[in-house]
mmCIF file of C-alpha atoms and ligand atoms in Angstrom:
data_model
loop_
_atom_site.group_PDB
_atom_site.id
_atom_site.type_symbol
_atom_site.label_atom_id
_atom_site.label_comp_id
_atom_site.label_asym_id
_atom_site.label_seq_id
_atom_site.Cartn_x
_atom_site.Cartn_y
_atom_site.Cartn_z
ATOM 1 C CA MET A 1 181.801 176.764 250.105
ATOM 2 C CA THR A 2 181.229 173.052 250.497
ATOM 3 C CA SER A 3 177.842 171.891 251.692
ATOM 4 C CA PHE A 4 176.974 168.672 253.435
ATOM 5 C CA ALA A 5 174.085 166.373 254.352
ATOM 6 C CA VAL A 6 174.736 164.574 257.619
ATOM 7 C CA GLY A 7 173.235 161.753 259.655
ATOM 8 C CA ALA A 8 174.418 160.394 263.002
ATOM 9 C CA ALA A 9 173.538 157.699 265.503
ATOM 10 C CA THR A 10 175.039 156.361 268.715
ATOM 11 C CA ASP A 11 174.140 153.476 271.010
ATOM 12 C CA THR A 12 175.444 151.885 274.197
ATOM 13 C CA GLY A 13 175.336 148.446 272.551
ATOM 14 C CA GLN A 14 174.250 145.159 274.134
ATOM 15 C CA VAL A 15 176.924 144.695 276.793
ATOM 16 C CA ARG A 16 178.342 147.941 278.159
ATOM 17 C CA ALA A 17 176.658 149.722 281.066
ATOM 18 C CA ALA A 18 177.251 153.220 279.710
ATOM 19 C CA ASN A 19 177.907 154.963 276.429
ATOM 20 C CA GLN A 20 181.399 156.503 276.506
ATOM 21 C CA ASP A 21 181.247 157.478 272.820
ATOM 22 C CA ARG A 22 180.302 160.990 271.767
ATOM 23 C CA TYR A 23 179.764 162.511 268.358
ATOM 24 C CA LEU A 24 179.567 166.059 267.121
ATOM 25 C CA VAL A 25 177.800 167.363 264.034
ATOM 26 C CA SER A 26 178.470 171.097 264.111
ATOM 27 C CA GLU A 27 179.640 172.553 260.815
ATOM 28 C CA PRO A 28 182.407 173.049 259.966
ATOM 29 C CA VAL A 29 183.399 169.988 262.049
ATOM 30 C CA PHE A 30 182.190 166.393 262.335
ATOM 31 C CA VAL A 31 183.650 164.296 265.136
ATOM 32 C CA VAL A 32 183.538 160.834 266.681
ATOM 33 C CA ALA A 33 185.162 160.403 270.118
ATOM 34 C CA ASP A 34 185.475 157.099 271.970
ATOM 35 C CA GLY A 35 186.281 157.609 275.647
ATOM 36 C CA MET A 36 188.059 155.228 277.995
ATOM 37 C CA GLY A 37 188.619 155.127 281.744
ATOM 38 C CA GLY A 38 186.707 154.081 284.843
ATOM 39 C CA HIS A 39 184.758 156.197 287.375
ATOM 40 C CA MET A 40 182.889 157.967 284.553
ATOM 41 C CA GLY A 41 186.299 158.901 283.094
ATOM 42 C CA GLY A 42 185.467 157.641 279.603
ATOM 43 C CA GLU A 43 182.242 159.617 279.319
ATOM 44 C CA ILE A 44 183.903 162.739 280.680
ATOM 45 C CA ALA A 45 186.971 162.516 278.431
ATOM 46 C CA SER A 46 184.955 162.202 275.218
ATOM 47 C CA GLU A 47 182.508 164.878 276.382
ATOM 48 C CA VAL A 48 185.277 167.382 277.227
ATOM 49 C CA ALA A 49 186.983 166.761 273.871
ATOM 50 C CA VAL A 50 183.760 167.192 271.910
ATOM 51 C CA LEU A 51 182.839 170.384 273.793
ATOM 52 C CA ALA A 52 186.268 171.856 272.983
ATOM 53 C CA LEU A 53 185.811 171.045 269.281
ATOM 54 C CA GLU A 54 182.235 172.375 269.260
ATOM 55 C CA ALA A 55 183.628 175.863 269.883
ATOM 56 C CA ILE A 56 185.128 175.904 266.369
ATOM 57 C CA ASP A 57 183.422 178.444 264.081
ATOM 58 C CA THR A 58 185.686 178.255 261.080
ATOM 59 C CA VAL A 59 188.789 176.330 260.105
ATOM 60 C CA GLY A 60 191.183 178.265 257.865
ATOM 61 C CA SER A 61 193.995 175.740 257.552
ATOM 62 C CA LEU A 62 195.079 172.249 258.461
ATOM 63 C CA ASP A 63 197.503 173.657 261.050
ATOM 64 C CA GLU A 64 194.603 175.456 262.673
ATOM 65 C CA LEU A 65 192.673 172.186 262.848
ATOM 66 C CA ILE A 66 195.653 170.422 264.461
ATOM 67 C CA GLY A 67 195.900 173.291 266.961
ATOM 68 C CA ARG A 68 192.235 172.817 267.852
ATOM 69 C CA VAL A 69 192.776 169.119 268.496
ATOM 70 C CA GLN A 70 195.781 170.009 270.713
ATOM 71 C CA GLU A 71 193.513 172.389 272.646
ATOM 72 C CA ALA A 72 190.952 169.613 273.085
ATOM 73 C CA ASN A 73 193.776 167.390 274.381
ATOM 74 C CA ALA A 74 194.839 170.082 276.856
ATOM 75 C CA ALA A 75 191.238 170.395 278.069
ATOM 76 C CA VAL A 76 191.030 166.638 278.808
ATOM 77 C CA VAL A 77 194.462 166.626 280.504
ATOM 78 C CA GLU A 78 193.439 169.592 282.666
ATOM 79 C CA ARG A 79 190.184 167.947 283.688
ATOM 80 C CA ALA A 80 191.980 164.738 284.657
ATOM 81 C CA ARG A 81 194.384 166.779 286.813
ATOM 82 C CA ALA A 82 191.557 168.567 288.572
ATOM 83 C CA GLN A 83 189.881 165.279 289.555
ATOM 84 C CA PRO A 84 192.397 162.651 290.679
ATOM 85 C CA GLU A 85 189.823 159.845 290.378
ATOM 86 C CA LEU A 86 189.734 160.554 286.622
ATOM 87 C CA ARG A 87 193.495 160.023 286.232
ATOM 88 C CA GLY A 88 194.257 157.843 283.225
ATOM 89 C CA MET A 89 191.076 158.730 281.340
ATOM 90 C CA GLY A 90 191.419 159.422 277.650
ATOM 91 C CA THR A 91 189.556 159.559 274.377
ATOM 92 C CA THR A 92 190.073 158.985 270.698
ATOM 93 C CA VAL A 93 189.036 161.687 268.250
ATOM 94 C CA CYS A 94 188.405 161.404 264.554
ATOM 95 C CA VAL A 95 187.605 164.752 262.939
ATOM 96 C CA LEU A 96 186.453 165.709 259.445
ATOM 97 C CA ALA A 97 186.418 169.480 258.918
ATOM 98 C CA ASP A 98 185.554 171.878 256.134
ATOM 99 C CA ILE A 99 188.609 174.060 255.576
ATOM 100 C CA GLU A 100 187.461 177.308 253.995
ATOM 101 C CA ARG A 101 190.092 179.136 252.036
ATOM 102 C CA PRO A 102 189.011 181.527 249.322
ATOM 103 C CA GLY A 103 189.315 179.724 246.031
ATOM 104 C CA SER A 104 190.614 176.473 247.476
ATOM 105 C CA ASP A 105 188.236 174.667 249.783
ATOM 106 C CA ARG A 106 189.538 171.470 251.303
ATOM 107 C CA LEU A 107 188.426 168.882 253.777
ATOM 108 C CA GLY A 108 190.727 168.455 256.761
ATOM 109 C CA VAL A 109 191.108 165.173 258.619
ATOM 110 C CA ALA A 110 192.613 164.870 262.096
ATOM 111 C CA ASN A 111 192.888 161.584 263.934
ATOM 112 C CA VAL A 112 194.142 160.260 267.265
ATOM 113 C CA GLY A 113 193.330 156.700 268.388
ATOM 114 C CA ASP A 114 191.371 153.913 266.754
ATOM 115 C CA SER A 115 188.183 155.557 265.572
ATOM 116 C CA ARG A 116 188.093 155.640 261.785
ATOM 117 C CA LEU A 117 187.285 157.760 258.758
ATOM 118 C CA TYR A 118 186.186 155.916 255.624
ATOM 119 C CA ARG A 119 185.244 157.283 252.223
ATOM 120 C CA LEU A 120 182.787 155.559 249.941
ATOM 121 C CA THR A 121 183.247 156.159 246.245
ATOM 122 C CA ALA A 122 182.148 154.357 243.133
ATOM 123 C CA ASP A 123 185.379 152.346 243.471
ATOM 124 C CA GLY A 124 184.810 151.066 246.993
ATOM 125 C CA LEU A 125 185.182 151.840 250.670
ATOM 126 C CA PHE A 126 188.541 153.373 251.602
ATOM 127 C CA GLN A 127 189.861 153.567 255.151
ATOM 128 C CA HIS A 128 191.611 156.923 255.356
ATOM 129 C CA THR A 129 192.853 156.835 258.932
ATOM 130 C CA GLU A 130 195.483 154.574 260.432
ATOM 131 C CA ASP A 131 194.522 153.061 263.800
ATOM 132 C CA HIS A 132 196.771 153.965 266.717
ATOM 133 C CA SER A 133 196.313 150.602 268.332
ATOM 134 C CA LEU A 134 198.358 147.713 269.637
ATOM 135 C CA VAL A 135 197.187 145.321 266.927
ATOM 136 C CA GLU A 136 197.859 147.837 264.137
ATOM 137 C CA ALA A 137 201.439 148.262 265.422
ATOM 138 C CA LEU A 138 201.882 144.484 265.387
ATOM 139 C CA VAL A 139 200.461 144.215 261.856
ATOM 140 C CA ARG A 140 202.908 146.888 260.666
ATOM 141 C CA ASP A 141 205.693 144.962 262.359
ATOM 142 C CA GLY A 142 204.671 141.766 260.560
ATOM 143 C CA ARG A 143 203.773 139.966 263.798
ATOM 144 C CA LEU A 144 200.028 139.695 263.106
ATOM 145 C CA THR A 145 198.027 139.352 259.901
ATOM 146 C CA ARG A 146 195.149 141.728 259.280
ATOM 147 C CA ALA A 147 192.707 138.828 259.727
ATOM 148 C CA GLU A 148 194.287 137.953 263.098
ATOM 149 C CA ALA A 149 194.140 141.589 264.160
ATOM 150 C CA ALA A 150 190.429 141.823 263.326
ATOM 151 C CA VAL A 151 189.550 139.200 265.955
ATOM 152 C CA HIS A 152 192.409 139.764 268.410
ATOM 153 C CA PRO A 153 191.264 140.009 272.051
ATOM 154 C CA GLN A 154 193.493 143.059 272.627
ATOM 155 C CA ARG A 155 192.240 144.955 269.606
ATOM 156 C CA ASN A 156 190.702 147.635 271.849
ATOM 157 C CA ILE A 157 194.069 148.719 273.303
ATOM 158 C CA VAL A 158 194.977 152.101 271.831
ATOM 159 C CA THR A 159 198.488 153.527 271.631
ATOM 160 C CA ARG A 160 197.511 157.174 271.302
ATOM 161 C CA ALA A 161 194.682 159.104 272.922
ATOM 162 C CA LEU A 162 193.752 162.598 274.034
ATOM 163 C CA GLY A 163 194.105 163.279 277.764
ATOM 164 C CA ILE A 164 197.256 161.285 278.489
ATOM 165 C CA ASP A 165 200.115 163.685 277.723
ATOM 166 C CA GLU A 166 200.600 167.458 277.455
ATOM 167 C CA LYS A 167 201.290 167.079 273.747
ATOM 168 C CA VAL A 168 199.687 164.525 271.479
ATOM 169 C CA LEU A 169 200.799 163.470 268.030
ATOM 170 C CA VAL A 170 197.921 164.183 265.620
ATOM 171 C CA ASP A 171 197.659 162.531 262.196
ATOM 172 C CA ALA A 172 196.278 165.166 259.818
ATOM 173 C CA TRP A 173 195.910 165.742 256.103
ATOM 174 C CA GLU A 174 193.745 167.385 253.493
ATOM 175 C CA LEU A 175 191.299 165.938 250.993
ATOM 176 C CA ILE A 176 189.646 167.555 248.027
ATOM 177 C CA PRO A 177 185.883 167.752 248.429
ATOM 178 C CA VAL A 178 184.192 165.870 245.606
ATOM 179 C CA GLU A 179 180.451 166.115 245.087
ATOM 180 C CA GLY A 180 178.814 162.736 245.688
ATOM 181 C CA ASP A 181 181.466 161.412 248.049
ATOM 182 C CA ARG A 182 180.145 159.866 251.226
ATOM 183 C CA TYR A 183 182.293 159.878 254.372
ATOM 184 C CA LEU A 184 181.835 157.657 257.390
ATOM 185 C CA LEU A 185 183.250 158.452 260.832
ATOM 186 C CA CYS A 186 182.824 155.641 263.345
ATOM 187 C CA SER A 187 184.024 154.176 266.612
ATOM 188 C CA ASP A 188 185.484 150.655 266.817
ATOM 189 C CA GLY A 189 182.113 149.383 268.047
ATOM 190 C CA LEU A 190 181.018 149.469 264.393
ATOM 191 C CA PHE A 191 183.940 147.968 262.457
ATOM 192 C CA ASN A 192 184.681 145.318 265.083
ATOM 193 C CA GLU A 193 181.134 143.980 264.649
ATOM 194 C CA VAL A 194 180.217 144.633 261.021
ATOM 195 C CA PRO A 195 182.579 143.508 258.222
ATOM 196 C CA GLU A 196 183.661 146.269 255.846
ATOM 197 C CA PRO A 197 181.884 144.817 252.778
ATOM 198 C CA GLU A 198 178.624 144.914 254.742
ATOM 199 C CA ILE A 199 179.315 148.504 255.868
ATOM 200 C CA ALA A 200 179.836 149.452 252.203
ATOM 201 C CA GLU A 201 176.631 147.667 251.208
ATOM 202 C CA VAL A 202 174.555 149.600 253.778
ATOM 203 C CA LEU A 203 176.170 152.908 252.767
ATOM 204 C CA ARG A 204 175.260 152.191 249.128
ATOM 205 C CA ALA A 205 171.735 151.009 249.835
ATOM 206 C CA GLN A 206 170.596 153.795 252.154
ATOM 207 C CA GLU A 207 170.206 157.063 250.351
ATOM 208 C CA SER A 208 169.708 159.297 253.361
ATOM 209 C CA PRO A 209 172.719 159.693 255.659
ATOM 210 C CA GLU A 210 170.414 159.530 258.669
ATOM 211 C CA ASP A 211 168.982 156.154 257.591
ATOM 212 C CA ALA A 212 172.474 154.853 256.803
ATOM 213 C CA ALA A 213 173.775 155.853 260.261
ATOM 214 C CA HIS A 214 170.857 154.183 262.050
ATOM 215 C CA GLU A 215 171.037 151.007 260.019
ATOM 216 C CA LEU A 216 174.785 150.654 260.665
ATOM 217 C CA VAL A 217 174.236 150.986 264.422
ATOM 218 C CA GLU A 218 171.437 148.413 264.204
ATOM 219 C CA ARG A 219 173.672 145.964 262.305
ATOM 220 C CA ALA A 220 176.417 146.320 264.934
ATOM 221 C CA ASN A 221 173.871 145.602 267.668
ATOM 222 C CA ASP A 222 172.547 142.583 265.767
ATOM 223 C CA ALA A 223 176.112 141.282 265.463
ATOM 224 C CA GLY A 224 176.598 141.385 269.243
ATOM 225 C CA GLY A 225 176.981 145.056 270.158
ATOM 226 C CA ARG A 226 179.911 144.296 272.475
ATOM 227 C CA ASP A 227 181.026 147.944 272.572
ATOM 228 C CA ASN A 228 179.466 151.367 272.259
ATOM 229 C CA ILE A 229 178.649 152.124 268.621
ATOM 230 C CA THR A 230 178.836 155.561 267.023
ATOM 231 C CA VAL A 231 178.391 156.480 263.375
ATOM 232 C CA VAL A 232 178.421 159.817 261.547
ATOM 233 C CA VAL A 233 177.696 159.790 257.804
ATOM 234 C CA VAL A 234 178.690 162.940 255.889
ATOM 235 C CA ASP A 235 177.658 163.436 252.259
ATOM 236 C CA VAL A 236 179.366 166.079 250.137
ATOM 237 C CA VAL A 237 176.289 167.624 248.502
ATOM 238 C CA ALA A 238 178.062 170.450 246.697
ATOM 239 C CA ALA A 239 181.808 170.732 246.497
ATOM 240 C CA GLY A 240 183.443 174.018 247.308
ATOM 241 C CA SER A 241 185.645 175.715 244.766
ATOM 242 C CA PHE A 242 189.253 174.786 244.613
ATOM 243 C CA ASP A 243 192.091 176.033 242.444
ATOM 244 C CA ALA A 244 191.448 174.717 238.985
ATOM 245 C CA LEU A 245 193.707 171.709 238.959
ATOM 246 C CA PRO A 246 193.937 169.623 235.825
ATOM 247 C CA ALA A 247 191.974 166.395 236.181
ATOM 248 C CA ASP A 248 195.076 164.189 236.331
ATOM 249 C CA ARG A 249 196.550 166.364 239.070
ATOM 250 C CA VAL A 250 193.370 165.912 241.083
ATOM 251 C CA SER A 251 193.547 162.158 240.945
ATOM 252 C CA ASP A 252 197.278 162.211 241.752
ATOM 253 C CA THR A 253 196.614 164.320 244.815
ATOM 254 C CA ARG A 254 194.002 161.883 245.975
ATOM 255 C CA LYS A 255 196.181 158.850 245.458
ATOM 256 C CA ALA A 256 199.018 160.434 247.379
ATOM 257 C CA LEU A 257 196.901 160.887 250.474
ATOM 258 C CA PRO A 258 198.253 159.044 253.487
ATOM 259 C CA GLY A 259 196.273 156.199 254.873
ATOM 260 C CA GLY A 260 194.221 155.727 251.706
ATOM 261 C CA MET A 261 194.115 151.975 252.091
ATOM 262 C CA LEU A 262 191.578 150.123 250.058
ATOM 263 C CA ALA A 263 189.290 148.457 252.532
ATOM 264 C CA SER A 264 188.941 144.778 251.848
ATOM 265 C CA GLU A 265 185.809 144.004 249.897
ATOM 266 C CA SER A 266 186.135 140.272 250.392
ATOM 267 C CA PRO A 267 186.352 139.101 253.965
ATOM 268 C CA GLU A 268 189.283 136.842 254.660
ATOM 269 C CA ALA A 269 188.495 133.448 256.062
ATOM 270 C CA ASP A 270 188.061 133.465 259.810
ATOM 271 C CA ASP A 271 190.858 132.032 261.871
ATOM 272 C CA PRO A 272 190.218 128.579 263.233
ATOM 273 C CA PRO A 273 188.935 128.778 266.790
ATOM 274 C CA VAL A 274 191.659 128.771 269.401
ATOM 275 C CA THR A 275 192.103 125.288 270.790
ATOM 276 C CA ARG A 276 192.218 125.378 274.536
ATOM 277 C CA SER A 277 194.105 122.783 276.508
ATOM 278 C CA VAL A 278 191.766 120.688 278.585
ATOM 279 C CA PHE A 279 193.013 118.973 281.652
ATOM 280 C CA ASP A 280 192.214 115.314 281.991
ATOM 281 C CA PRO A 281 189.812 114.676 284.830
ATOM 282 C CA PRO A 282 191.569 113.341 287.917
ATOM 283 C CA PRO A 283 191.756 109.552 287.999
ATOM 284 C CA ASP A 284 189.280 107.765 290.202
ATOM 285 C CA GLN A 285 190.327 107.319 293.771
ATOM 286 C CA PRO A 286 191.500 103.801 294.572
ATOM 287 C CA SER A 287 188.660 101.828 296.063
ATOM 288 C CA ALA A 288 189.034 101.102 299.754
ATOM 289 C CA ALA A 289 190.320 97.648 300.469
ATOM 290 C CA PRO A 290 187.827 95.136 301.920
ATOM 291 C CA PRO A 291 187.782 95.247 305.746
ATOM 292 C CA SER A 292 189.129 91.719 305.949
ATOM 293 C CA VAL A 293 192.568 92.781 304.675
ATOM 294 C CA PHE A 294 192.619 96.151 306.433
ATOM 295 C CA THR A 295 196.006 97.060 307.817
ATOM 296 C CA TRP A 296 197.347 100.360 309.147
ATOM 297 C CA ARG A 297 199.997 100.273 306.461
ATOM 298 C CA LEU A 298 197.350 100.114 303.709
ATOM 299 C CA ALA A 299 195.356 102.901 305.359
ATOM 300 C CA ALA A 300 198.449 105.096 305.416
ATOM 301 C CA MET A 301 199.067 104.396 301.713
ATOM 302 C CA VAL A 302 195.470 105.245 300.794
ATOM 303 C CA ALA A 303 195.687 108.457 302.788
ATOM 304 C CA ALA A 304 198.965 109.394 301.098
ATOM 305 C CA VAL A 305 197.509 108.737 297.633
ATOM 306 C CA MET A 306 194.442 110.810 298.473
ATOM 307 C CA ILE A 307 196.565 113.735 299.684
ATOM 308 C CA VAL A 308 198.564 113.634 296.450
ATOM 309 C CA LEU A 309 195.313 113.558 294.445
ATOM 310 C CA VAL A 310 193.871 116.512 296.345
ATOM 311 C CA VAL A 311 197.050 118.524 295.789
ATOM 312 C CA MET A 312 196.994 117.669 292.083
ATOM 313 C CA VAL A 313 193.345 118.637 291.686
ATOM 314 C CA VAL A 314 193.882 121.932 293.494
ATOM 315 C CA ALA A 315 196.971 122.652 291.397
ATOM 316 C CA LEU A 316 195.168 121.791 288.148
ATOM 317 C CA LEU A 317 192.198 123.954 289.085
ATOM 318 C CA GLN A 318 194.556 126.787 289.936
ATOM 319 C CA VAL A 319 196.513 126.512 286.693
ATOM 320 C CA GLY A 320 193.342 126.081 284.674
ATOM 321 C CA ARG A 321 191.649 129.059 286.262
ATOM 322 C CA SER A 322 194.399 131.602 286.455
ATOM 323 C CA GLY A 323 195.646 133.904 283.764
ATOM 324 C CA TYR A 324 198.730 135.912 283.008
ATOM 325 C CA THR A 325 199.690 139.340 284.232
ATOM 326 C CA VAL A 326 202.290 141.699 282.803
ATOM 327 C CA VAL A 327 203.766 143.573 285.765
ATOM 328 C CA LYS A 328 206.679 145.686 286.919
ATOM 329 C CA GLY A 329 209.226 143.395 288.580
ATOM 330 C CA GLU A 330 211.476 144.210 291.509
ATOM 331 C CA GLU A 331 214.210 145.422 289.157
ATOM 332 C CA GLY A 332 211.795 147.880 287.542
ATOM 333 C CA THR A 333 211.625 145.811 284.378
ATOM 334 C CA VAL A 334 208.647 144.188 282.657
ATOM 335 C CA GLU A 335 207.824 140.651 283.807
ATOM 336 C CA LEU A 336 205.154 138.133 282.913
ATOM 337 C CA LEU A 337 203.544 136.273 285.808
ATOM 338 C CA GLN A 338 201.333 133.244 285.601
ATOM 339 C CA GLY A 339 198.626 132.583 288.116
ATOM 340 C CA GLU A 340 197.342 134.460 291.092
ATOM 341 C CA GLY A 341 198.352 133.776 294.670
ATOM 342 C CA PHE A 342 196.113 130.928 295.875
ATOM 343 C CA LEU A 343 196.581 128.801 299.006
ATOM 344 C CA TRP A 344 200.273 127.971 298.971
ATOM 345 C CA PHE A 345 200.633 128.621 295.221
ATOM 346 C CA GLU A 346 202.588 131.759 294.361
ATOM 347 C CA PRO A 347 202.372 133.348 290.921
ATOM 348 C CA THR A 348 205.318 132.153 288.895
ATOM 349 C CA VAL A 349 207.561 134.430 286.852
ATOM 350 C CA GLU A 350 207.284 133.124 283.277
ATOM 351 C CA VAL A 351 209.246 135.777 281.411
ATOM 352 C CA GLU A 352 211.756 138.364 282.597
ATOM 353 C CA THR A 353 212.458 141.074 280.038
ATOM 354 C CA ASP A 354 215.012 143.869 280.123
ATOM 355 C CA LEU A 355 212.360 146.422 279.143
ATOM 356 C CA VAL A 356 212.485 149.248 281.688
ATOM 357 C CA VAL A 357 208.955 150.154 282.786
ATOM 358 C CA ALA A 358 209.891 153.794 283.449
ATOM 359 C CA GLY A 359 210.955 154.105 279.796
ATOM 360 C CA LEU A 360 207.554 153.094 278.373
ATOM 361 C CA PRO A 361 205.049 155.639 277.043
ATOM 362 C CA ASP A 362 202.705 156.872 279.798
ATOM 363 C CA LEU A 363 199.746 154.785 278.674
ATOM 364 C CA ASP A 364 201.663 151.497 278.790
ATOM 365 C CA ARG A 365 203.688 152.420 281.861
ATOM 366 C CA GLU A 366 200.428 152.878 283.770
ATOM 367 C CA ARG A 367 199.037 149.613 282.408
ATOM 368 C CA VAL A 368 202.099 147.631 283.489
ATOM 369 C CA GLU A 369 202.312 149.313 286.889
ATOM 370 C CA ALA A 370 198.672 148.440 287.522
ATOM 371 C CA GLY A 371 199.214 144.884 286.182
ATOM 372 C CA GLN A 372 197.801 144.209 282.705
ATOM 373 C CA GLU A 373 195.914 140.911 282.798
ATOM 374 C CA PHE A 374 195.494 138.385 279.979
ATOM 375 C CA GLU A 375 193.584 135.135 279.803
ATOM 376 C CA THR A 376 196.024 133.210 277.685
ATOM 377 C CA ARG A 377 199.768 133.033 277.281
ATOM 378 C CA SER A 378 199.603 133.964 273.603
ATOM 379 C CA GLU A 379 197.665 137.145 274.389
ATOM 380 C CA ALA A 380 200.259 138.076 277.000
ATOM 381 C CA ASP A 381 203.094 137.305 274.561
ATOM 382 C CA THR A 382 201.456 139.544 271.970
ATOM 383 C CA TYR A 383 201.455 142.406 274.431
ATOM 384 C CA LEU A 384 205.109 141.801 275.362
ATOM 385 C CA ALA A 385 206.004 141.779 271.657
ATOM 386 C CA TYR A 386 204.194 145.062 271.262
ATOM 387 C CA LEU A 387 206.080 146.633 274.198
ATOM 388 C CA GLN A 388 209.302 145.471 272.553
ATOM 389 C CA THR A 389 208.356 147.268 269.318
ATOM 390 C CA LEU A 390 207.920 150.513 271.289
ATOM 391 C CA VAL A 391 211.493 150.247 272.480
ATOM 392 C CA ASP A 392 212.810 149.134 269.072
ATOM 393 C CA ASP A 393 211.184 152.188 267.478
ATOM 394 C CA GLY A 394 212.978 154.341 270.038
ATOM 395 C CA SER A 395 209.677 155.941 270.964
HETATM 396 MN MN1 MN B 1 185.041 151.657 271.489
#
């Protein structure tokens, strides 16, 4: 039997009104869940998922663990059905579980969404999970670099979550428990604020898992705390028995694990700040002609010029203020609009795609039907590119 030492911490952060993250430390499972959805939906989704997983007494196989995550999904879906105001709520889950099989203990990992599992070893900090997020899909597609993704304004948009569909695709795999390994489960509120080398440094410096968890939450808050922050640190104190594999076989097994990306130990240079276009201030109004040369014709010209100036200023303010919205057009396809209706200015259709809204996955279909807003054109284009990849993948 594998034994663990565990520490956990969660915080609302500096900006959000409520904490929609939940964690669970209840052997044999350790969980981080990051809820999303208005009207309390986010809190409820993560809470329902965690309560479903808390009922687990033992995990005998990886399939059993996946089944438990499916049950948690069903529980969130059911709750959303029962309360229409909670429609569209969802939650990520990242689960580390002790799989007890006589003679071959394993750790099971199950992941849906963009919370993460890392493992700290003497060699470094490894990210074991793959984010189910818009930016991760674009990185895989070669449309964004990892450095761009790390600061992208849409990095909180997930592509998989519990509570959206009857069935959810769960990433799952097994790891061999190794004494001395330290695992970190966390919500995006940690890794979006604290660079991975700094996370590794804290995990190395703090001996107790409890201290490590609290210091990581504190660092995320110091860095801005723009999202809820949740951290669970799990130390493997004594490894369970597993079939006596030769040493080389053990390391092969570990290398072959999916998602075992080496987390970057050297932060890449930050992108240059986005340059925003600044509108030139309106030219000064022409000075009124001296009364001695006043004519009705001149007055009419001045009035005409002033009207043109007012229209230009209003138009510039409108263009400068308004953003972009990805919507469902009259043909049922995805369109990009610029601007919001204002005085006699109508939003303009900037891009018409042939992507059929009804054919999108539920999460994105709902976003487009509700009108997904973006501040800049490039953010909106990124989202359109992402929607295109969904169709290209045939998913
Ligand atoms: Mn979050």
